Short mmCIF file of N, CA, C and O in Angstrom, two decimals:
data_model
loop_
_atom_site.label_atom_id
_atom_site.label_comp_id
_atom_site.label_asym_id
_atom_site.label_seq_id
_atom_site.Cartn_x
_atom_site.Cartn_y
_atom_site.Cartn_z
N UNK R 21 -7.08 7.16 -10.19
CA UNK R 21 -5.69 7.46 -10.35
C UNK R 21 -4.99 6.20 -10.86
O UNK R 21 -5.15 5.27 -10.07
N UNK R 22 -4.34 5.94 -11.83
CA UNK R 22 -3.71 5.30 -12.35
C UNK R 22 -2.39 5.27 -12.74
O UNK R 22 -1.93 6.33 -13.16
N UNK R 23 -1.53 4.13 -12.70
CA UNK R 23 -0.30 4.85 -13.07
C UNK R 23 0.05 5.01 -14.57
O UNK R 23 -0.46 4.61 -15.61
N UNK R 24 1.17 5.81 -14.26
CA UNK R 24 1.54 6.49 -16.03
C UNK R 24 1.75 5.88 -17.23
O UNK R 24 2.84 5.33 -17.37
N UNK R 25 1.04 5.85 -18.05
CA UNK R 25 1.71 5.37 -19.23
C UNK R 25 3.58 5.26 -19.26
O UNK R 25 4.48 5.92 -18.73
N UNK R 26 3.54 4.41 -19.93
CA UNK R 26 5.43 3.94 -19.90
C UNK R 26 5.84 3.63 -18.56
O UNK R 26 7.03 3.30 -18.65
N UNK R 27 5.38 3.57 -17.15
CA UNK R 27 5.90 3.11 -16.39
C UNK R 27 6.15 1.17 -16.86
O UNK R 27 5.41 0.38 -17.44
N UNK R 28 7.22 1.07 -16.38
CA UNK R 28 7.99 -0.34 -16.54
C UNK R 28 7.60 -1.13 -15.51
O UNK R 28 7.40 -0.64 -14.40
N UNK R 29 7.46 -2.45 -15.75
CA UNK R 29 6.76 -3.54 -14.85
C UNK R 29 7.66 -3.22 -13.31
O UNK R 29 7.17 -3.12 -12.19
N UNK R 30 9.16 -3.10 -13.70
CA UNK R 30 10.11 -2.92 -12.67
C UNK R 30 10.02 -2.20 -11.70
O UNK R 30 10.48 -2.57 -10.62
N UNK R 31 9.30 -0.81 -11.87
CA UNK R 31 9.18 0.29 -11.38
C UNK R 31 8.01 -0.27 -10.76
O UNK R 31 8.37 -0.36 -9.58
N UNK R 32 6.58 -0.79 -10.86
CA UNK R 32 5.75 -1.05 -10.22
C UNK R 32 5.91 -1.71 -9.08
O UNK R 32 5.47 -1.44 -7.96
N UNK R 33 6.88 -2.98 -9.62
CA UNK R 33 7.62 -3.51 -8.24
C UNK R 33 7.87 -3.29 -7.61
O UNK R 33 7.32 -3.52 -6.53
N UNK R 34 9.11 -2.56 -7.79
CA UNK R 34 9.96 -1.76 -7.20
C UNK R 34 8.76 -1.05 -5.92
O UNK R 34 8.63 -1.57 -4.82
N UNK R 35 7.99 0.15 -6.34
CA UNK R 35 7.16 0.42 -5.88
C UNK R 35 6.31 -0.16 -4.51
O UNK R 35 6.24 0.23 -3.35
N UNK R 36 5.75 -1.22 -5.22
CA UNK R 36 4.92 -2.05 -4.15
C UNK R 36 5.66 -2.82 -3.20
O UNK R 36 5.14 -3.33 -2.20
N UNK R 37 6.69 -2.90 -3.45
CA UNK R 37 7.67 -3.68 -2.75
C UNK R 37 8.03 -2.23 -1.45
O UNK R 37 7.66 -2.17 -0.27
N UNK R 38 8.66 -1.44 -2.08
CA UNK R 38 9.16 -0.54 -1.13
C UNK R 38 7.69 0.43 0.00
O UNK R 38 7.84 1.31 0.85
N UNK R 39 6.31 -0.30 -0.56
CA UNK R 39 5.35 -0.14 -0.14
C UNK R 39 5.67 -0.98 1.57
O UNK R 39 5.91 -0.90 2.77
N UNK R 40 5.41 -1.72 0.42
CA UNK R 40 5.62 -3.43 1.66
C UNK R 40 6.40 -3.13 2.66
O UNK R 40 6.11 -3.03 3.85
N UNK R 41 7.34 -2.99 2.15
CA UNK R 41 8.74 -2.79 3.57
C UNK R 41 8.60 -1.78 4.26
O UNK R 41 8.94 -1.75 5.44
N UNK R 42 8.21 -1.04 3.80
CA UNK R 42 8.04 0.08 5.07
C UNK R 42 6.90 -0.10 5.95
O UNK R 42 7.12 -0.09 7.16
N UNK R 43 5.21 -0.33 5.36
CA UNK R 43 4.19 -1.10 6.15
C UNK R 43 4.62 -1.93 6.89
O UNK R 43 4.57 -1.81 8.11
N UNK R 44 5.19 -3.05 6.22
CA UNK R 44 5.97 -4.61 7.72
C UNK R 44 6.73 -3.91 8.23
O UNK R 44 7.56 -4.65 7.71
N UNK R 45 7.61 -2.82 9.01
CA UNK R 45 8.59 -2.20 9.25
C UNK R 45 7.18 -1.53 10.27
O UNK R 45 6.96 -2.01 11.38
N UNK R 46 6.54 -0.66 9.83
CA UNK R 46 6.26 0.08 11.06
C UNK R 46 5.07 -0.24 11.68
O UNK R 46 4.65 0.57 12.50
N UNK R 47 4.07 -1.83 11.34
CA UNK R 47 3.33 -2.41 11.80
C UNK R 47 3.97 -3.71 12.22
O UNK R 47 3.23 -4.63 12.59
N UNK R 48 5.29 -3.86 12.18
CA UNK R 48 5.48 -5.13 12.69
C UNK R 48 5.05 -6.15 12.54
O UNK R 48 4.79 -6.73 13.60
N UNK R 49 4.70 -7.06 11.00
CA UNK R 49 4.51 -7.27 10.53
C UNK R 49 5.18 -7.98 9.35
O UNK R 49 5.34 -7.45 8.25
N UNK R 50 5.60 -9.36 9.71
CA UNK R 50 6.42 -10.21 8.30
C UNK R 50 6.30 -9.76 7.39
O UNK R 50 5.08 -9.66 7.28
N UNK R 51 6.87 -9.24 6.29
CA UNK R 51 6.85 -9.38 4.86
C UNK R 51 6.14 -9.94 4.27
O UNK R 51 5.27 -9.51 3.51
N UNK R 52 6.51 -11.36 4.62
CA UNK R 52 5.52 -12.44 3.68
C UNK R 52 3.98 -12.50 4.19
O UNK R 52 3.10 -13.04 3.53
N UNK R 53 3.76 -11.89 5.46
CA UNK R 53 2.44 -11.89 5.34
C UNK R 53 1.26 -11.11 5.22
O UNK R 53 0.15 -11.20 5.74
N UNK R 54 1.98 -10.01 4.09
CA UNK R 54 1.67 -8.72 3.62
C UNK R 54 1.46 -9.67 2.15
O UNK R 54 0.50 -9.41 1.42
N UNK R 55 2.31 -10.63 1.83
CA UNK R 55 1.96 -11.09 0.19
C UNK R 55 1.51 -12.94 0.02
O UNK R 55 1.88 -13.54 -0.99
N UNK R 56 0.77 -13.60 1.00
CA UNK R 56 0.47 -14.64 1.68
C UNK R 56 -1.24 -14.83 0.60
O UNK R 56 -2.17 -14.03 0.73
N UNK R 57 -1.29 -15.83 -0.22
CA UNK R 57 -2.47 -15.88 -0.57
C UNK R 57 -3.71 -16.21 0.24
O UNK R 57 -4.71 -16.66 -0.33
N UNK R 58 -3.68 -15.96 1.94
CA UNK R 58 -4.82 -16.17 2.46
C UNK R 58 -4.89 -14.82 3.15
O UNK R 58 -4.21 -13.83 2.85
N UNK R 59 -5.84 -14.93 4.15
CA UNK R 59 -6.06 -13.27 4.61
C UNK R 59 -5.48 -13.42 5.82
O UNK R 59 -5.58 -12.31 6.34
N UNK R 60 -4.83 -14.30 6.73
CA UNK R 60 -3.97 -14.21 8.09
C UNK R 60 -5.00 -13.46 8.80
O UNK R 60 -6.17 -13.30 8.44
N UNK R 61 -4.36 -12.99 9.96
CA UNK R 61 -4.95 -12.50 11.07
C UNK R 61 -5.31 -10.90 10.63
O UNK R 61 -4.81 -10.32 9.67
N UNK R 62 -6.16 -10.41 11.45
CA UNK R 62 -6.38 -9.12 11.15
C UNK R 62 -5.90 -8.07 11.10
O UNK R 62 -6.34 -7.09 10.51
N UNK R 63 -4.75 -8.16 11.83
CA UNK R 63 -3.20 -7.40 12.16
C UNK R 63 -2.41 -7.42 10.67
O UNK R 63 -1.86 -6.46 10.12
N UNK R 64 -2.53 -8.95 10.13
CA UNK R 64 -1.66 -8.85 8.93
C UNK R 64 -2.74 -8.26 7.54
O UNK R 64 -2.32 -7.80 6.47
N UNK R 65 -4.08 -8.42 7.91
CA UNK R 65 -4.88 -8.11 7.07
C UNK R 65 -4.63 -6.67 6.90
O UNK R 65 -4.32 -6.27 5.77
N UNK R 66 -4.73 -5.66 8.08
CA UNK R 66 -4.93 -4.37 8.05
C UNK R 66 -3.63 -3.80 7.26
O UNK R 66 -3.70 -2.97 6.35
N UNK R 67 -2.54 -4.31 7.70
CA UNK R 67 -1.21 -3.88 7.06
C UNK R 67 -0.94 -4.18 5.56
O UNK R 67 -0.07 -3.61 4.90
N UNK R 68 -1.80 -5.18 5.08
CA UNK R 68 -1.89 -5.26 3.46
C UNK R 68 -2.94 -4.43 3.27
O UNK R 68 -2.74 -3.99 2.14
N UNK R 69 -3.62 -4.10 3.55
CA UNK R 69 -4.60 -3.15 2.93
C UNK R 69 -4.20 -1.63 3.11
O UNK R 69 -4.52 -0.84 2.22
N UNK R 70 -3.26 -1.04 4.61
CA UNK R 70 -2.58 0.25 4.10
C UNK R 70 -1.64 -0.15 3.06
O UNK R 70 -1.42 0.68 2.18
N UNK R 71 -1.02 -1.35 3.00
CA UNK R 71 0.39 -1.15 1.61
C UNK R 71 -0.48 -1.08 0.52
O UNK R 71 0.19 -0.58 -0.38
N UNK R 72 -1.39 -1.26 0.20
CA UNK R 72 -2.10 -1.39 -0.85
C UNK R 72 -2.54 0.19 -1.29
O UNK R 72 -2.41 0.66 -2.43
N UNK R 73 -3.01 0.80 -0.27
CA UNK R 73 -3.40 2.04 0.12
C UNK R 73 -2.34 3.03 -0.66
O UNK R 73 -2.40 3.69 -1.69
N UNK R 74 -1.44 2.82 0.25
CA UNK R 74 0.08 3.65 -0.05
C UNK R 74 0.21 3.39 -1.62
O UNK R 74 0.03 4.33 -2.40
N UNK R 75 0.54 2.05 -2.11
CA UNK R 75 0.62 1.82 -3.25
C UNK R 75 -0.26 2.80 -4.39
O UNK R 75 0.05 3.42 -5.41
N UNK R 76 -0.76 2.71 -4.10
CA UNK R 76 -2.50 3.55 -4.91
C UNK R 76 -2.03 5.12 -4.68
O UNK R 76 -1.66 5.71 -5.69
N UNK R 77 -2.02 5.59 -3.87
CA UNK R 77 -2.26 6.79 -3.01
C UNK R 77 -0.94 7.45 -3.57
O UNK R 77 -1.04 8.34 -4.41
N UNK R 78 0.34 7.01 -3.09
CA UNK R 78 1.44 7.64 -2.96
C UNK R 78 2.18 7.50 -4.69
O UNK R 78 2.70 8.50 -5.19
N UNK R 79 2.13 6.33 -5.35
CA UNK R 79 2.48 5.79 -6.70
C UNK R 79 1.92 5.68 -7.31
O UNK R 79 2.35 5.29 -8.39
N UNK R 80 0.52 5.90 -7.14
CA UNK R 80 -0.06 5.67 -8.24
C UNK R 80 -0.61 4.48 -8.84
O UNK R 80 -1.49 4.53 -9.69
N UNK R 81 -0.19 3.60 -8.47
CA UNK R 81 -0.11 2.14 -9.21
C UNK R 81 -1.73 1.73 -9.32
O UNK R 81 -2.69 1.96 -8.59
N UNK R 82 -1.61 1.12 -10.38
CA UNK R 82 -3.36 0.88 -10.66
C UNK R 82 -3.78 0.18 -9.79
O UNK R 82 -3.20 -0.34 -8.84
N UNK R 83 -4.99 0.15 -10.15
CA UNK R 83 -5.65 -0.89 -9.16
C UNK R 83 -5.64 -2.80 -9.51
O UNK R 83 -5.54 -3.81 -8.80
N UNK R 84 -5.78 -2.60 -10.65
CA UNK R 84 -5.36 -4.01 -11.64
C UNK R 84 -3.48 -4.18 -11.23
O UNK R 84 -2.87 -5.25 -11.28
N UNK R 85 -3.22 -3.61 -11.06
CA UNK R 85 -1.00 -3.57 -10.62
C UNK R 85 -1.46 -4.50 -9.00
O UNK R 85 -1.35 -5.63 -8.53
N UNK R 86 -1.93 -3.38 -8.70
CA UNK R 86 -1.96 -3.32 -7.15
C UNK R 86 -2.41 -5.34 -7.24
O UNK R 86 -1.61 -6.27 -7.23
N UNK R 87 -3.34 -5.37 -7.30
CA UNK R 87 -4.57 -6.31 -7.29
C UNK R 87 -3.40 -7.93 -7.89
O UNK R 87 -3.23 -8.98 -7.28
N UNK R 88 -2.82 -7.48 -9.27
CA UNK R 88 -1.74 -8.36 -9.49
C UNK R 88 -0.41 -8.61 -8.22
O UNK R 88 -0.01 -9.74 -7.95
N UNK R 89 -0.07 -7.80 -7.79
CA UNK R 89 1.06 -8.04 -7.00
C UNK R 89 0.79 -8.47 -6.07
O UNK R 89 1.78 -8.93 -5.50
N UNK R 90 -0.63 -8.65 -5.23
CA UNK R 90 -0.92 -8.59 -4.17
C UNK R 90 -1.12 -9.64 -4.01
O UNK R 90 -0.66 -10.03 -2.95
N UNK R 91 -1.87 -10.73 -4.85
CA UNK R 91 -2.17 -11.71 -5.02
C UNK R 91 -4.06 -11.56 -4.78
O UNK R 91 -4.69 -12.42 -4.17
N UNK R 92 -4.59 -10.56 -5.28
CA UNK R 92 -5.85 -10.07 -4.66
C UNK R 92 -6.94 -9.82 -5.74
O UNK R 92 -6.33 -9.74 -6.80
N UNK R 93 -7.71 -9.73 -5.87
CA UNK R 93 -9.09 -9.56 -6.58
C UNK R 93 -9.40 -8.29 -6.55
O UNK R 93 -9.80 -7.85 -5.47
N UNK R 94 -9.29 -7.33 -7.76
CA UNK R 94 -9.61 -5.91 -7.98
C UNK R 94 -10.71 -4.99 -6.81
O UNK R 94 -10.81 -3.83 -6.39
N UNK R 95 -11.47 -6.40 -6.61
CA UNK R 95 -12.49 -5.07 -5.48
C UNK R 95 -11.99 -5.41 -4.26
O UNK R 95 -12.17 -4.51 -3.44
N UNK R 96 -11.30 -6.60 -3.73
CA UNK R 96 -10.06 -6.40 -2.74
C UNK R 96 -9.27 -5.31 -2.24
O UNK R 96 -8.76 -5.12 -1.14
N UNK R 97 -9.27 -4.59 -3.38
CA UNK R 97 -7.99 -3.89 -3.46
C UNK R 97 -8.18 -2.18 -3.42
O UNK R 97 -7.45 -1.27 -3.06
N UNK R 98 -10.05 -2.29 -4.20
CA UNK R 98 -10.73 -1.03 -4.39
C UNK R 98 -11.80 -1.30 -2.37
O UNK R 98 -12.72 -0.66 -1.87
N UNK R 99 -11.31 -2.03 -2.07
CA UNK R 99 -12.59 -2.39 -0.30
C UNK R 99 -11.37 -1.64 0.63
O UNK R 99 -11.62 -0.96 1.62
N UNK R 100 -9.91 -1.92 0.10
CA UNK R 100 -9.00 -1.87 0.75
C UNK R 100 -8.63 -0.05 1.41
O UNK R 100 -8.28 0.48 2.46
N UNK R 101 -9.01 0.38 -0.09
CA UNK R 101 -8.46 2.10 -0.49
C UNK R 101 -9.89 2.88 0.21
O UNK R 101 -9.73 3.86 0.94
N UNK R 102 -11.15 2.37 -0.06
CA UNK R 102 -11.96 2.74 0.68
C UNK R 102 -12.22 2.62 2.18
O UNK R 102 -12.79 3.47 2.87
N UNK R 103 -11.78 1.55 2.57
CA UNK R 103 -11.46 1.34 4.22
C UNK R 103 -11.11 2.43 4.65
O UNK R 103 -11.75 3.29 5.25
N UNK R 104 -9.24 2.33 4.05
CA UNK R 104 -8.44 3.70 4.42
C UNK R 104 -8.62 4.75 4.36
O UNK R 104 -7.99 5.60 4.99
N UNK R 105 -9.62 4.97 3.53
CA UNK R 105 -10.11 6.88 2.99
C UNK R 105 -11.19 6.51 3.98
O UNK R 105 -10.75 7.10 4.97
N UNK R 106 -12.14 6.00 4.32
CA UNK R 106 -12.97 5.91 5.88
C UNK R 106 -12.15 6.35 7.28
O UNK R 106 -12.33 7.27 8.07
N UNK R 107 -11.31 5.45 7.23
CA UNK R 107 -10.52 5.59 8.57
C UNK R 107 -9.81 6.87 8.55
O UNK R 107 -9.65 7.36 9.67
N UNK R 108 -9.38 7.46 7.64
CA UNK R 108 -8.20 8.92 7.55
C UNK R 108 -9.64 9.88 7.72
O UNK R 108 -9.81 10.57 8.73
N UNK R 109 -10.49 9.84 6.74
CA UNK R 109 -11.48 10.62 7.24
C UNK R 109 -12.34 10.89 8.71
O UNK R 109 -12.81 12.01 8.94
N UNK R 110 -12.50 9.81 9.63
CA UNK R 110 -12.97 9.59 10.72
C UNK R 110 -12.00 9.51 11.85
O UNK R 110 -12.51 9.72 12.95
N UNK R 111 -10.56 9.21 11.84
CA UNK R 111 -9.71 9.53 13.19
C UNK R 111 -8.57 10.17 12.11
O UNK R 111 -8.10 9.96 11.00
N UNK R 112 -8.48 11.22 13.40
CA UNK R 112 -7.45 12.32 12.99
C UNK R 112 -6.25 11.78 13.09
O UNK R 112 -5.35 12.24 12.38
N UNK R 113 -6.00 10.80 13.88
CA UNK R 113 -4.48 10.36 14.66
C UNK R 113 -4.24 9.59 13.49
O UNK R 113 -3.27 9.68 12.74
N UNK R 114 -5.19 8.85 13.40
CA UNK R 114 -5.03 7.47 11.26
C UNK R 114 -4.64 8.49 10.45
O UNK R 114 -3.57 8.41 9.83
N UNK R 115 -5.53 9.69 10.35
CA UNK R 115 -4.95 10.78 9.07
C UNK R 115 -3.28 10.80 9.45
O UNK R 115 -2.41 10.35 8.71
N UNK R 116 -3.07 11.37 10.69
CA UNK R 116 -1.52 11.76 10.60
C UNK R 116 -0.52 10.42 10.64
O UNK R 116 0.69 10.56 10.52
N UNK R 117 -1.02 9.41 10.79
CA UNK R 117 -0.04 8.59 10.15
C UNK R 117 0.42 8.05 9.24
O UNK R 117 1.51 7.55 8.97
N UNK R 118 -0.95 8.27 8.49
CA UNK R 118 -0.82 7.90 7.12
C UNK R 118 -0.45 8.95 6.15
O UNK R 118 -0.22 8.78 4.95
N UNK R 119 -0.40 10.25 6.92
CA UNK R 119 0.42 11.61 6.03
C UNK R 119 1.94 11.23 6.32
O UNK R 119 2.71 11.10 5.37
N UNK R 120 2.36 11.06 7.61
CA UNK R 120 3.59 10.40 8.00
C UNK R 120 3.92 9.68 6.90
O UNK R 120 4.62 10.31 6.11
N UNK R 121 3.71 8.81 6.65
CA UNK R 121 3.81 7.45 5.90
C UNK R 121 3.73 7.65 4.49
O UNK R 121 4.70 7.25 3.85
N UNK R 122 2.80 8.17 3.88
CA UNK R 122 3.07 9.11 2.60
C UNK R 122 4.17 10.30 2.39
O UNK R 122 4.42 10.94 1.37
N UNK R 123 4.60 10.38 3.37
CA UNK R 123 5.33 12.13 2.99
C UNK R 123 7.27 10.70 3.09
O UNK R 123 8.08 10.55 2.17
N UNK R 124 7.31 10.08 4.36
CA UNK R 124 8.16 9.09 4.10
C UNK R 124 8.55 7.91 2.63
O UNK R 124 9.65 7.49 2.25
N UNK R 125 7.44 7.69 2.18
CA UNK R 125 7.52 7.40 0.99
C UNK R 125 7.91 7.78 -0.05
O UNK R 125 8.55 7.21 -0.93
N UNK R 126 7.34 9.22 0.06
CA UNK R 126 7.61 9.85 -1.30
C UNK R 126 9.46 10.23 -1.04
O UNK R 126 10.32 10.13 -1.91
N UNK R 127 9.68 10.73 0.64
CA UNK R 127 10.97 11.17 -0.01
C UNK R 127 12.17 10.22 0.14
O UNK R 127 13.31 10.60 0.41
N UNK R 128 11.71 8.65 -0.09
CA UNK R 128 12.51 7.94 -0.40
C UNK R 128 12.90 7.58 -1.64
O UNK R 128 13.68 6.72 -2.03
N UNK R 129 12.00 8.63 -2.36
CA UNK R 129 12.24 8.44 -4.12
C UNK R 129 12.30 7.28 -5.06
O UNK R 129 12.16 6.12 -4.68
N UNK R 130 12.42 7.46 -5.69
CA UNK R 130 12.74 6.03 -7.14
C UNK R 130 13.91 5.81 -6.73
O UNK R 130 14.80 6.61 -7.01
N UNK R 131 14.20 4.49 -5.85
CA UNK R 131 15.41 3.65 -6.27
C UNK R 131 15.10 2.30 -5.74
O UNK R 131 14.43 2.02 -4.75
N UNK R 132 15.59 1.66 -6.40
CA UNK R 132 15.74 0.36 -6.09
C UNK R 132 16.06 -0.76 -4.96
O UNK R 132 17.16 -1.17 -4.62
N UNK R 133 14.79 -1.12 -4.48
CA UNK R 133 14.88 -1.83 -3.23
C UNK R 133 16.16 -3.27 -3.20
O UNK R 133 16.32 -3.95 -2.18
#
């Protein structure tokens, strides 16, 4: 899944950003250490790898986007989406939060963080 042709660098942002804030928001979880060029603790690890998730999942955003914004290495980013499709597949309670969390995303629509 990739994102759309003509999407604007802005919109990707925009995107991953409003990824971000809602992940640090309901994992409790700094901001900055969702976009920190080292891997922090495992708490902050796990919460960059659902924003990453969401990012992918809910927007679309490539994996090369993702991988750029993140400050991360493409199979970083493809270890990240596979984690999460492990974990949603294997606990039911991970599936419904992360439907939570997708269905919240989406109906916060395109606007500008």
């Amino acid at each position: 899944m990739e994102i759309e042709i003509g999407t604007r660098p802005e919109q990707v942002f925009q995107r991953v950003l409003r990824a971000q804030l809602v992940v640090a928001e309901v994992m409790g979880v700094p901001l900055l250490d969702l976009c920190r060029n080292t891997r922090g603790d495992s708490h902050a690890a796990l919460a960059r790898q659902m924003a990453m998730y969401l990012c992918h999942a809910v927007f679309a955003v490539s994996i090369n986007a993702i991988a750029g914004a993140f400050g991360r290495d493409r199979s970083t980013v493809r270890h990240a989406i596979r984690r999460i499709d492990f974990d949603r597949e294997a606990d039911c309670e991970c599936d419904r939060i992360f439907a939570w969390l997708e269905t919240s995303l989406r109906r916060m629509g395109d606007f500008d963080v």
